Amino acid sequence: MVADVVRFAVGLGLAWCAVMESAAGALVLVAVGNGIAVFFSSSSFALLPRLVPADRLPRANGMMETGQWVMQIVGPSLAAVTLAFGGAGRAFLFDSATFAVSAVILWVLRRELTAVPEAGARDGMGETRDSGNATDAKPWVDFVDGIRIILRSPAIRSLLLASYGVAFLTACTNYGLIFLIARSLALGPSSLGYIYSLNGAFAVVAAIAVTALAKSTHLGRIMALSMVGLCVAQVVIGIAPNVYVLGVGVAISALSNAPYNVAVSSLYMSRIPTAYLGRVEGIDTMVDNFANVLGFIAASLAVLWWSPRGIFLVSALAVAPCVLLAFLRVAPASREPEAPPQGNVEDMEVKA
């Protein structure tokens, strides 16, 4: 809720920068907004398992993934219309208002949650779940506990390590696609917009499908197969001789990306103790961002010294060990459904 209020203020500041034509101020505010977004995503991620029963996590994550992809299509379209008819200042004001609405919704939700008489969060069946001693810990202890949870559980560790390969691959794709279209295929800037629109459309279809069909026992296999699809998409995009083959690669990527996100989110929530989920997610976000930075560096070096096509092929090869890890360690461990573990980190069962 606080993160949304801060981003509301950032939107107002960006509106002022647009009117005053202050580029430096806008860059600072964008950096602040991106940093605050990490707090929002981590806290919302930790909140969902407290609201939804374990057997409904795949469907809930699928609905959220569908909504996010829909808004990635609708949002830029509304922004373009607002920018065209109202100018940049009004566009930022409109954007700021959406965060204010989100903060109000979260405020209402928080009032309902804090109205529960017993300590702890309620699960989706109306029963109170013990949150352990996590709420009394101090920030540094929180961080150490998050590290201990990751080190004590091979299942959690394998899941996180496998996901970092996709973070690296995604960064390479986001950077390399711009230069592939502009330099290798010699297409205009509008082609990039068409490609992203195609990606969003297929991602919405995939998100809806996984929401309706995904089962808890299949999440590990969905994750592993989706990673294979992402690697295949990288190869198709890297060797694409024209925009039509490029579109096929983007479609494969979108059809794989949405199920991957749903599977990974649901597996996180089912394997990490609910009381410690925010801590592990914070550490995971930190490492995930580092993997993104490595991907951007690798992509920039490949574009500078080699070819935009090369980064797609190299990234697919680099992710191969993570795909193997997903098939060998993540997929077999998810065949039996399990509720999110509870209690203290010392009580966690370590599965080899």
Short mmCIF file of C-alpha atoms in Angstrom, two decimals:
data_model
loop_
_atom_site.label_atom_id
_atom_site.label_comp_id
_atom_site.label_asym_id
_atom_site.label_seq_id
_atom_site.Cartn_x
_atom_site.Cartn_y
_atom_site.Cartn_z
CA MET A 1 0.00 0.00 0.00
CA VAL A 2 2.84 2.37 0.88
CA ALA A 3 4.62 1.44 -2.36
CA ASP A 4 1.51 2.42 -4.34
CA VAL A 5 1.28 5.76 -2.52
CA VAL A 6 4.94 6.49 -3.32
CA ARG A 7 4.39 5.58 -6.98
CA PHE A 8 1.35 7.86 -6.97
CA ALA A 9 3.68 10.68 -5.87
CA VAL A 10 6.21 9.66 -8.52
CA GLY A 11 3.50 9.93 -11.18
CA LEU A 12 2.64 13.45 -10.04
CA GLY A 13 6.32 14.33 -10.16
CA LEU A 14 6.65 12.97 -13.69
CA ALA A 15 3.63 15.03 -14.75
CA TRP A 16 5.36 18.14 -13.38
CA CYS A 17 8.62 17.18 -15.17
CA ALA A 18 6.70 16.77 -18.44
CA VAL A 19 5.18 20.24 -18.12
CA MET A 20 8.49 21.83 -17.08
CA GLU A 21 10.49 19.74 -19.60
CA SER A 22 12.88 18.54 -16.91
CA ALA A 23 14.56 15.45 -18.31
CA ALA A 24 16.99 15.02 -15.39
CA GLY A 25 14.20 15.07 -12.82
CA ALA A 26 12.18 12.58 -14.84
CA LEU A 27 15.10 10.14 -14.95
CA VAL A 28 15.51 10.32 -11.17
CA LEU A 29 11.80 9.75 -10.60
CA VAL A 30 11.71 6.80 -13.00
CA ALA A 31 14.59 5.21 -11.07
CA VAL A 32 12.73 5.76 -7.78
CA GLY A 33 9.55 4.27 -9.23
CA ASN A 34 11.38 1.18 -10.46
CA GLY A 35 12.98 0.69 -7.06
CA ILE A 36 9.69 1.02 -5.18
CA ALA A 37 8.07 -1.47 -7.56
CA VAL A 38 10.31 -4.19 -6.09
CA PHE A 39 8.72 -3.67 -2.65
CA PHE A 40 5.23 -3.91 -4.16
CA SER A 41 5.92 -7.09 -6.12
CA SER A 42 7.64 -8.87 -3.22
CA SER A 43 4.93 -8.04 -0.67
CA SER A 44 2.06 -8.91 -3.01
CA PHE A 45 3.80 -12.19 -3.84
CA ALA A 46 4.02 -13.06 -0.13
CA LEU A 47 0.40 -12.06 0.49
CA LEU A 48 -1.31 -14.30 -2.07
CA PRO A 49 -0.78 -17.68 -0.29
CA ARG A 50 -2.42 -16.19 2.82
CA LEU A 51 -5.57 -15.45 0.83
CA VAL A 52 -5.83 -18.47 -1.47
CA PRO A 53 -5.92 -22.21 -0.58
CA ALA A 54 -2.91 -24.20 -1.74
CA ASP A 55 -4.87 -26.20 -4.31
CA ARG A 56 -6.08 -22.98 -5.96
CA LEU A 57 -2.69 -21.27 -6.25
CA PRO A 58 -2.15 -22.30 -9.90
CA ARG A 59 -5.54 -20.89 -10.89
CA ALA A 60 -5.01 -17.69 -8.88
CA ASN A 61 -1.57 -17.15 -10.39
CA GLY A 62 -2.99 -17.92 -13.82
CA MET A 63 -5.67 -15.27 -13.38
CA MET A 64 -3.06 -12.74 -12.24
CA GLU A 65 -0.79 -13.61 -15.16
CA THR A 66 -3.70 -13.20 -17.59
CA GLY A 67 -4.61 -9.84 -16.10
CA GLN A 68 -1.03 -8.62 -16.26
CA TRP A 69 -0.68 -9.54 -19.92
CA VAL A 70 -4.02 -7.94 -20.77
CA MET A 71 -2.93 -4.73 -19.05
CA GLN A 72 0.38 -4.82 -20.91
CA ILE A 73 -1.72 -4.52 -24.07
CA VAL A 74 -4.42 -2.17 -22.80
CA GLY A 75 -2.11 0.05 -20.74
CA PRO A 76 0.18 1.23 -23.56
CA SER A 77 -2.83 1.71 -25.83
CA LEU A 78 -4.55 3.97 -23.29
CA ALA A 79 -1.26 5.77 -22.73
CA ALA A 80 -0.88 6.42 -26.46
CA VAL A 81 -4.41 7.82 -26.72
CA THR A 82 -3.96 9.99 -23.63
CA LEU A 83 -0.60 11.22 -24.87
CA ALA A 84 -1.98 12.05 -28.30
CA PHE A 85 -5.01 13.99 -27.08
CA GLY A 86 -3.93 15.26 -23.65
CA GLY A 87 -0.16 15.53 -23.71
CA ALA A 88 2.52 13.92 -21.56
CA GLY A 89 1.47 15.74 -18.38
CA ARG A 90 -2.06 14.36 -18.42
CA ALA A 91 -0.79 10.91 -19.36
CA PHE A 92 1.36 10.84 -16.22
CA LEU A 93 -1.54 12.14 -14.13
CA PHE A 94 -3.73 9.31 -15.42
CA ASP A 95 -0.96 6.82 -14.63
CA SER A 96 -0.59 8.30 -11.15
CA ALA A 97 -4.32 7.94 -10.50
CA THR A 98 -4.16 4.18 -11.15
CA PHE A 99 -1.69 3.77 -8.29
CA ALA A 100 -3.95 5.79 -6.01
CA VAL A 101 -6.86 3.46 -6.82
CA SER A 102 -4.65 0.43 -6.15
CA ALA A 103 -3.60 1.87 -2.77
CA VAL A 104 -7.25 2.34 -1.77
CA ILE A 105 -8.07 -1.26 -2.75
CA LEU A 106 -5.15 -2.56 -0.69
CA TRP A 107 -6.19 -0.36 2.24
CA VAL A 108 -9.64 -1.96 2.24
CA LEU A 109 -8.10 -5.43 1.96
CA ARG A 110 -5.71 -4.70 4.82
CA ARG A 111 -8.58 -3.59 7.06
CA GLU A 112 -10.33 -6.90 6.43
CA LEU A 113 -7.18 -8.88 7.19
CA THR A 114 -6.35 -7.01 10.39
CA ALA A 115 -9.93 -7.47 11.59
CA VAL A 116 -9.22 -11.19 12.15
CA PRO A 117 -9.18 -11.68 15.97
CA GLU A 118 -6.56 -14.42 16.10
CA ALA A 119 -2.91 -13.85 15.26
CA GLY A 120 -1.72 -15.04 11.91
CA ALA A 121 -3.17 -15.08 8.44
CA ARG A 122 -6.24 -16.97 7.30
CA ASP A 123 -6.11 -19.48 4.55
CA GLY A 124 -8.74 -19.80 1.85
CA MET A 125 -10.80 -22.29 3.93
CA GLY A 126 -11.28 -19.80 6.77
CA GLU A 127 -8.79 -21.45 9.12
CA THR A 128 -6.06 -19.52 10.90
CA ARG A 129 -2.52 -20.49 9.98
CA ASP A 130 0.37 -19.99 12.39
CA SER A 131 2.93 -17.62 10.96
CA GLY A 132 5.66 -18.83 13.30
CA ASN A 133 8.04 -16.35 14.87
CA ALA A 134 8.71 -14.53 11.61
CA THR A 135 6.82 -11.33 12.44
CA ASP A 136 9.00 -10.60 15.47
CA ALA A 137 12.31 -10.90 13.67
CA LYS A 138 14.58 -7.98 12.84
CA PRO A 139 15.59 -7.04 9.27
CA TRP A 140 19.05 -8.64 9.38
CA VAL A 141 17.61 -11.77 11.01
CA ASP A 142 14.99 -11.83 8.26
CA PHE A 143 17.70 -11.84 5.63
CA VAL A 144 19.69 -14.58 7.37
CA ASP A 145 16.57 -16.71 7.79
CA GLY A 146 15.83 -16.35 4.08
CA ILE A 147 19.33 -17.56 3.24
CA ARG A 148 18.98 -20.47 5.68
CA ILE A 149 15.71 -21.57 4.13
CA ILE A 150 17.31 -21.64 0.67
CA LEU A 151 20.40 -23.52 1.91
CA ARG A 152 18.42 -26.08 3.95
CA SER A 153 16.04 -27.14 1.17
CA PRO A 154 17.41 -28.66 -2.07
CA ALA A 155 13.92 -28.39 -3.60
CA ILE A 156 13.78 -24.62 -3.08
CA ARG A 157 17.40 -24.19 -4.14
CA SER A 158 16.88 -26.12 -7.37
CA LEU A 159 13.77 -24.10 -8.18
CA LEU A 160 15.57 -20.79 -7.69
CA LEU A 161 18.67 -21.80 -9.65
CA ALA A 162 16.60 -23.01 -12.58
CA SER A 163 14.66 -19.74 -12.69
CA TYR A 164 17.80 -17.58 -12.91
CA GLY A 165 18.56 -19.01 -16.32
CA VAL A 166 15.25 -17.64 -17.61
CA ALA A 167 16.02 -14.24 -16.05
CA PHE A 168 19.30 -14.17 -17.99
CA LEU A 169 17.57 -15.29 -21.18
CA THR A 170 14.82 -12.68 -20.84
CA ALA A 171 17.32 -9.85 -20.44
CA CYS A 172 19.19 -11.00 -23.55
CA THR A 173 15.92 -11.12 -25.51
CA ASN A 174 14.72 -7.67 -24.43
CA TYR A 175 18.02 -6.09 -25.41
CA GLY A 176 18.83 -8.10 -28.52
CA LEU A 177 15.39 -7.89 -30.13
CA ILE A 178 15.71 -4.14 -30.70
CA PHE A 179 19.00 -4.51 -32.59
CA LEU A 180 17.86 -7.64 -34.43
CA ILE A 181 14.91 -5.76 -35.90
CA ALA A 182 16.75 -2.52 -36.63
CA ARG A 183 20.13 -3.86 -37.78
CA SER A 184 19.89 -7.49 -38.90
CA LEU A 185 16.43 -7.30 -40.51
CA ALA A 186 16.62 -3.57 -41.37
CA LEU A 187 13.03 -2.95 -40.30
CA GLY A 188 11.49 0.30 -39.08
CA PRO A 189 10.66 1.13 -35.44
CA SER A 190 6.98 0.30 -36.02
CA SER A 191 7.93 -3.36 -36.50
CA LEU A 192 9.03 -3.54 -32.89
CA GLY A 193 5.56 -2.41 -31.82
CA TYR A 194 3.92 -5.06 -33.98
CA ILE A 195 6.19 -7.73 -32.52
CA TYR A 196 5.42 -6.74 -28.93
CA SER A 197 1.70 -6.67 -29.71
CA LEU A 198 1.94 -10.17 -31.17
CA ASN A 199 3.82 -11.30 -28.08
CA GLY A 200 1.13 -9.89 -25.80
CA ALA A 201 -1.73 -11.45 -27.74
CA PHE A 202 -0.26 -14.96 -27.65
CA ALA A 203 0.72 -14.54 -23.99
CA VAL A 204 -2.90 -13.75 -23.05
CA VAL A 205 -4.08 -16.91 -24.83
CA ALA A 206 -1.41 -19.00 -23.06
CA ALA A 207 -2.21 -17.47 -19.66
CA ILE A 208 -5.93 -18.21 -20.06
CA ALA A 209 -5.17 -21.78 -21.10
CA VAL A 210 -2.85 -22.49 -18.17
CA THR A 211 -5.37 -20.91 -15.77
CA ALA A 212 -8.05 -23.34 -16.93
CA LEU A 213 -5.92 -26.47 -17.33
CA ALA A 214 -2.94 -26.34 -14.95
CA LYS A 215 -2.91 -28.74 -11.99
CA SER A 216 -0.66 -28.64 -8.94
CA THR A 217 0.84 -32.01 -9.76
CA HIS A 218 1.93 -30.84 -13.22
CA LEU A 219 3.57 -27.54 -12.29
CA GLY A 220 7.14 -28.84 -12.33
CA ARG A 221 6.73 -30.38 -15.76
CA ILE A 222 5.00 -27.24 -17.03
CA MET A 223 7.97 -25.19 -15.86
CA ALA A 224 10.53 -27.50 -17.46
CA LEU A 225 8.67 -27.79 -20.77
CA SER A 226 8.12 -24.03 -20.86
CA MET A 227 11.86 -23.50 -20.47
CA VAL A 228 12.43 -25.79 -23.44
CA GLY A 229 9.94 -23.71 -25.41
CA LEU A 230 11.77 -20.50 -24.48
CA CYS A 231 15.07 -21.97 -25.69
CA VAL A 232 13.48 -23.11 -28.96
CA ALA A 233 12.06 -19.61 -29.41
CA GLN A 234 15.53 -18.11 -28.94
CA VAL A 235 16.93 -20.30 -31.72
CA VAL A 236 14.04 -19.48 -34.09
CA ILE A 237 14.40 -15.76 -33.42
CA GLY A 238 18.17 -15.90 -33.79
CA ILE A 239 18.07 -17.53 -37.24
CA ALA A 240 14.96 -15.70 -38.50
CA PRO A 241 15.56 -14.52 -42.10
CA ASN A 242 12.51 -12.25 -42.13
CA VAL A 243 9.85 -10.73 -39.92
CA TYR A 244 7.45 -13.63 -40.48
CA VAL A 245 9.81 -16.25 -39.02
CA LEU A 246 10.63 -13.77 -36.30
CA GLY A 247 6.91 -13.61 -35.50
CA VAL A 248 6.82 -17.41 -35.17
CA GLY A 249 9.69 -17.28 -32.69
CA VAL A 250 7.99 -14.53 -30.69
CA ALA A 251 4.76 -16.53 -30.63
CA ILE A 252 6.58 -19.61 -29.30
CA SER A 253 8.23 -17.45 -26.66
CA ALA A 254 4.91 -15.94 -25.55
CA LEU A 255 3.16 -19.33 -25.45
CA SER A 256 5.98 -20.62 -23.22
CA ASN A 257 6.49 -17.55 -21.04
CA ALA A 258 3.01 -17.28 -19.51
CA PRO A 259 2.83 -20.97 -18.37
CA TYR A 260 6.38 -20.66 -17.04
CA ASN A 261 5.47 -17.65 -14.89
CA VAL A 262 2.36 -19.35 -13.50
CA ALA A 263 4.24 -22.56 -12.71
CA VAL A 264 7.19 -20.83 -11.05
CA SER A 265 5.01 -18.56 -8.91
CA SER A 266 2.84 -21.46 -7.73
CA LEU A 267 5.86 -23.67 -6.98
CA TYR A 268 7.49 -20.89 -4.94
CA MET A 269 4.35 -20.48 -2.86
CA SER A 270 3.92 -24.21 -2.27
CA ARG A 271 7.52 -24.91 -1.25
CA ILE A 272 8.54 -21.89 0.81
CA PRO A 273 7.08 -21.45 4.34
CA THR A 274 4.35 -18.82 4.17
CA ALA A 275 5.79 -16.79 7.04
CA TYR A 276 9.16 -16.58 5.28
CA LEU A 277 7.91 -16.18 1.73
CA GLY A 278 8.55 -12.43 1.59
CA ARG A 279 12.13 -12.87 2.81
CA VAL A 280 13.01 -15.54 0.28
CA GLU A 281 11.27 -13.56 -2.47
CA GLY A 282 13.33 -10.49 -1.57
CA ILE A 283 16.59 -12.46 -1.80
CA ASP A 284 15.40 -14.10 -4.99
CA THR A 285 14.55 -10.71 -6.51
CA MET A 286 18.04 -9.47 -5.67
CA VAL A 287 19.73 -12.42 -7.39
CA ASP A 288 17.22 -12.32 -10.24
CA ASN A 289 18.08 -8.67 -10.90
CA PHE A 290 21.77 -9.60 -10.90
CA ALA A 291 21.05 -12.28 -13.52
CA ASN A 292 19.23 -9.62 -15.55
CA VAL A 293 22.25 -7.34 -15.34
CA LEU A 294 24.50 -10.16 -16.55
CA GLY A 295 22.11 -10.75 -19.43
CA PHE A 296 22.14 -7.10 -20.46
CA ILE A 297 25.94 -6.99 -20.28
CA ALA A 298 26.28 -10.17 -22.34
CA ALA A 299 23.77 -8.89 -24.90
CA SER A 300 25.48 -5.51 -25.23
CA LEU A 301 28.87 -7.15 -25.73
CA ALA A 302 27.46 -9.55 -28.32
CA VAL A 303 25.82 -6.69 -30.23
CA LEU A 304 29.00 -4.61 -30.04
CA TRP A 305 31.54 -7.25 -31.03
CA TRP A 306 29.50 -9.86 -32.87
CA SER A 307 25.90 -9.82 -34.11
CA PRO A 308 22.42 -9.36 -32.58
CA ARG A 309 21.60 -12.88 -33.76
CA GLY A 310 24.42 -14.33 -31.72
CA ILE A 311 23.00 -13.37 -28.36
CA PHE A 312 19.82 -15.38 -28.97
CA LEU A 313 21.77 -18.51 -29.81
CA VAL A 314 24.23 -18.07 -26.95
CA SER A 315 21.49 -17.39 -24.40
CA ALA A 316 19.63 -20.56 -25.43
CA LEU A 317 22.82 -22.56 -24.92
CA ALA A 318 23.57 -20.85 -21.60
CA VAL A 319 20.15 -21.78 -20.22
CA ALA A 320 20.51 -25.48 -21.14
CA PRO A 321 21.94 -26.47 -17.69
CA CYS A 322 19.01 -24.74 -15.99
CA VAL A 323 16.57 -26.65 -18.21
CA LEU A 324 18.28 -29.91 -17.25
CA LEU A 325 18.04 -28.97 -13.57
CA ALA A 326 14.32 -28.26 -13.99
CA PHE A 327 13.70 -31.70 -15.49
CA LEU A 328 15.86 -33.60 -13.00
CA ARG A 329 15.09 -31.81 -9.71
CA VAL A 330 12.02 -29.58 -10.05
CA ALA A 331 9.63 -31.65 -12.17
CA PRO A 332 9.85 -34.92 -10.15
CA ALA A 333 9.38 -33.10 -6.83
CA SER A 334 6.07 -31.52 -7.87
CA ARG A 335 4.13 -34.66 -8.73
CA GLU A 336 2.52 -34.80 -5.31
CA PRO A 337 0.48 -31.76 -4.21
CA GLU A 338 1.47 -30.19 -0.92
CA ALA A 339 0.25 -27.31 1.22
CA PRO A 340 2.60 -24.39 1.87
CA PRO A 341 4.87 -25.41 4.77
CA GLN A 342 4.49 -23.53 8.06
CA GLY A 343 6.44 -22.93 11.25
CA ASN A 344 10.03 -21.99 11.99
CA VAL A 345 12.89 -22.41 9.59
CA GLU A 346 14.56 -24.89 11.96
CA ASP A 347 11.55 -27.20 11.60
CA MET A 348 11.67 -27.41 7.83
CA GLU A 349 11.94 -30.88 6.39
CA VAL A 350 14.93 -31.12 4.10
CA LYS A 351 14.30 -33.38 1.13
CA ALA A 352 17.27 -34.67 -0.79
#
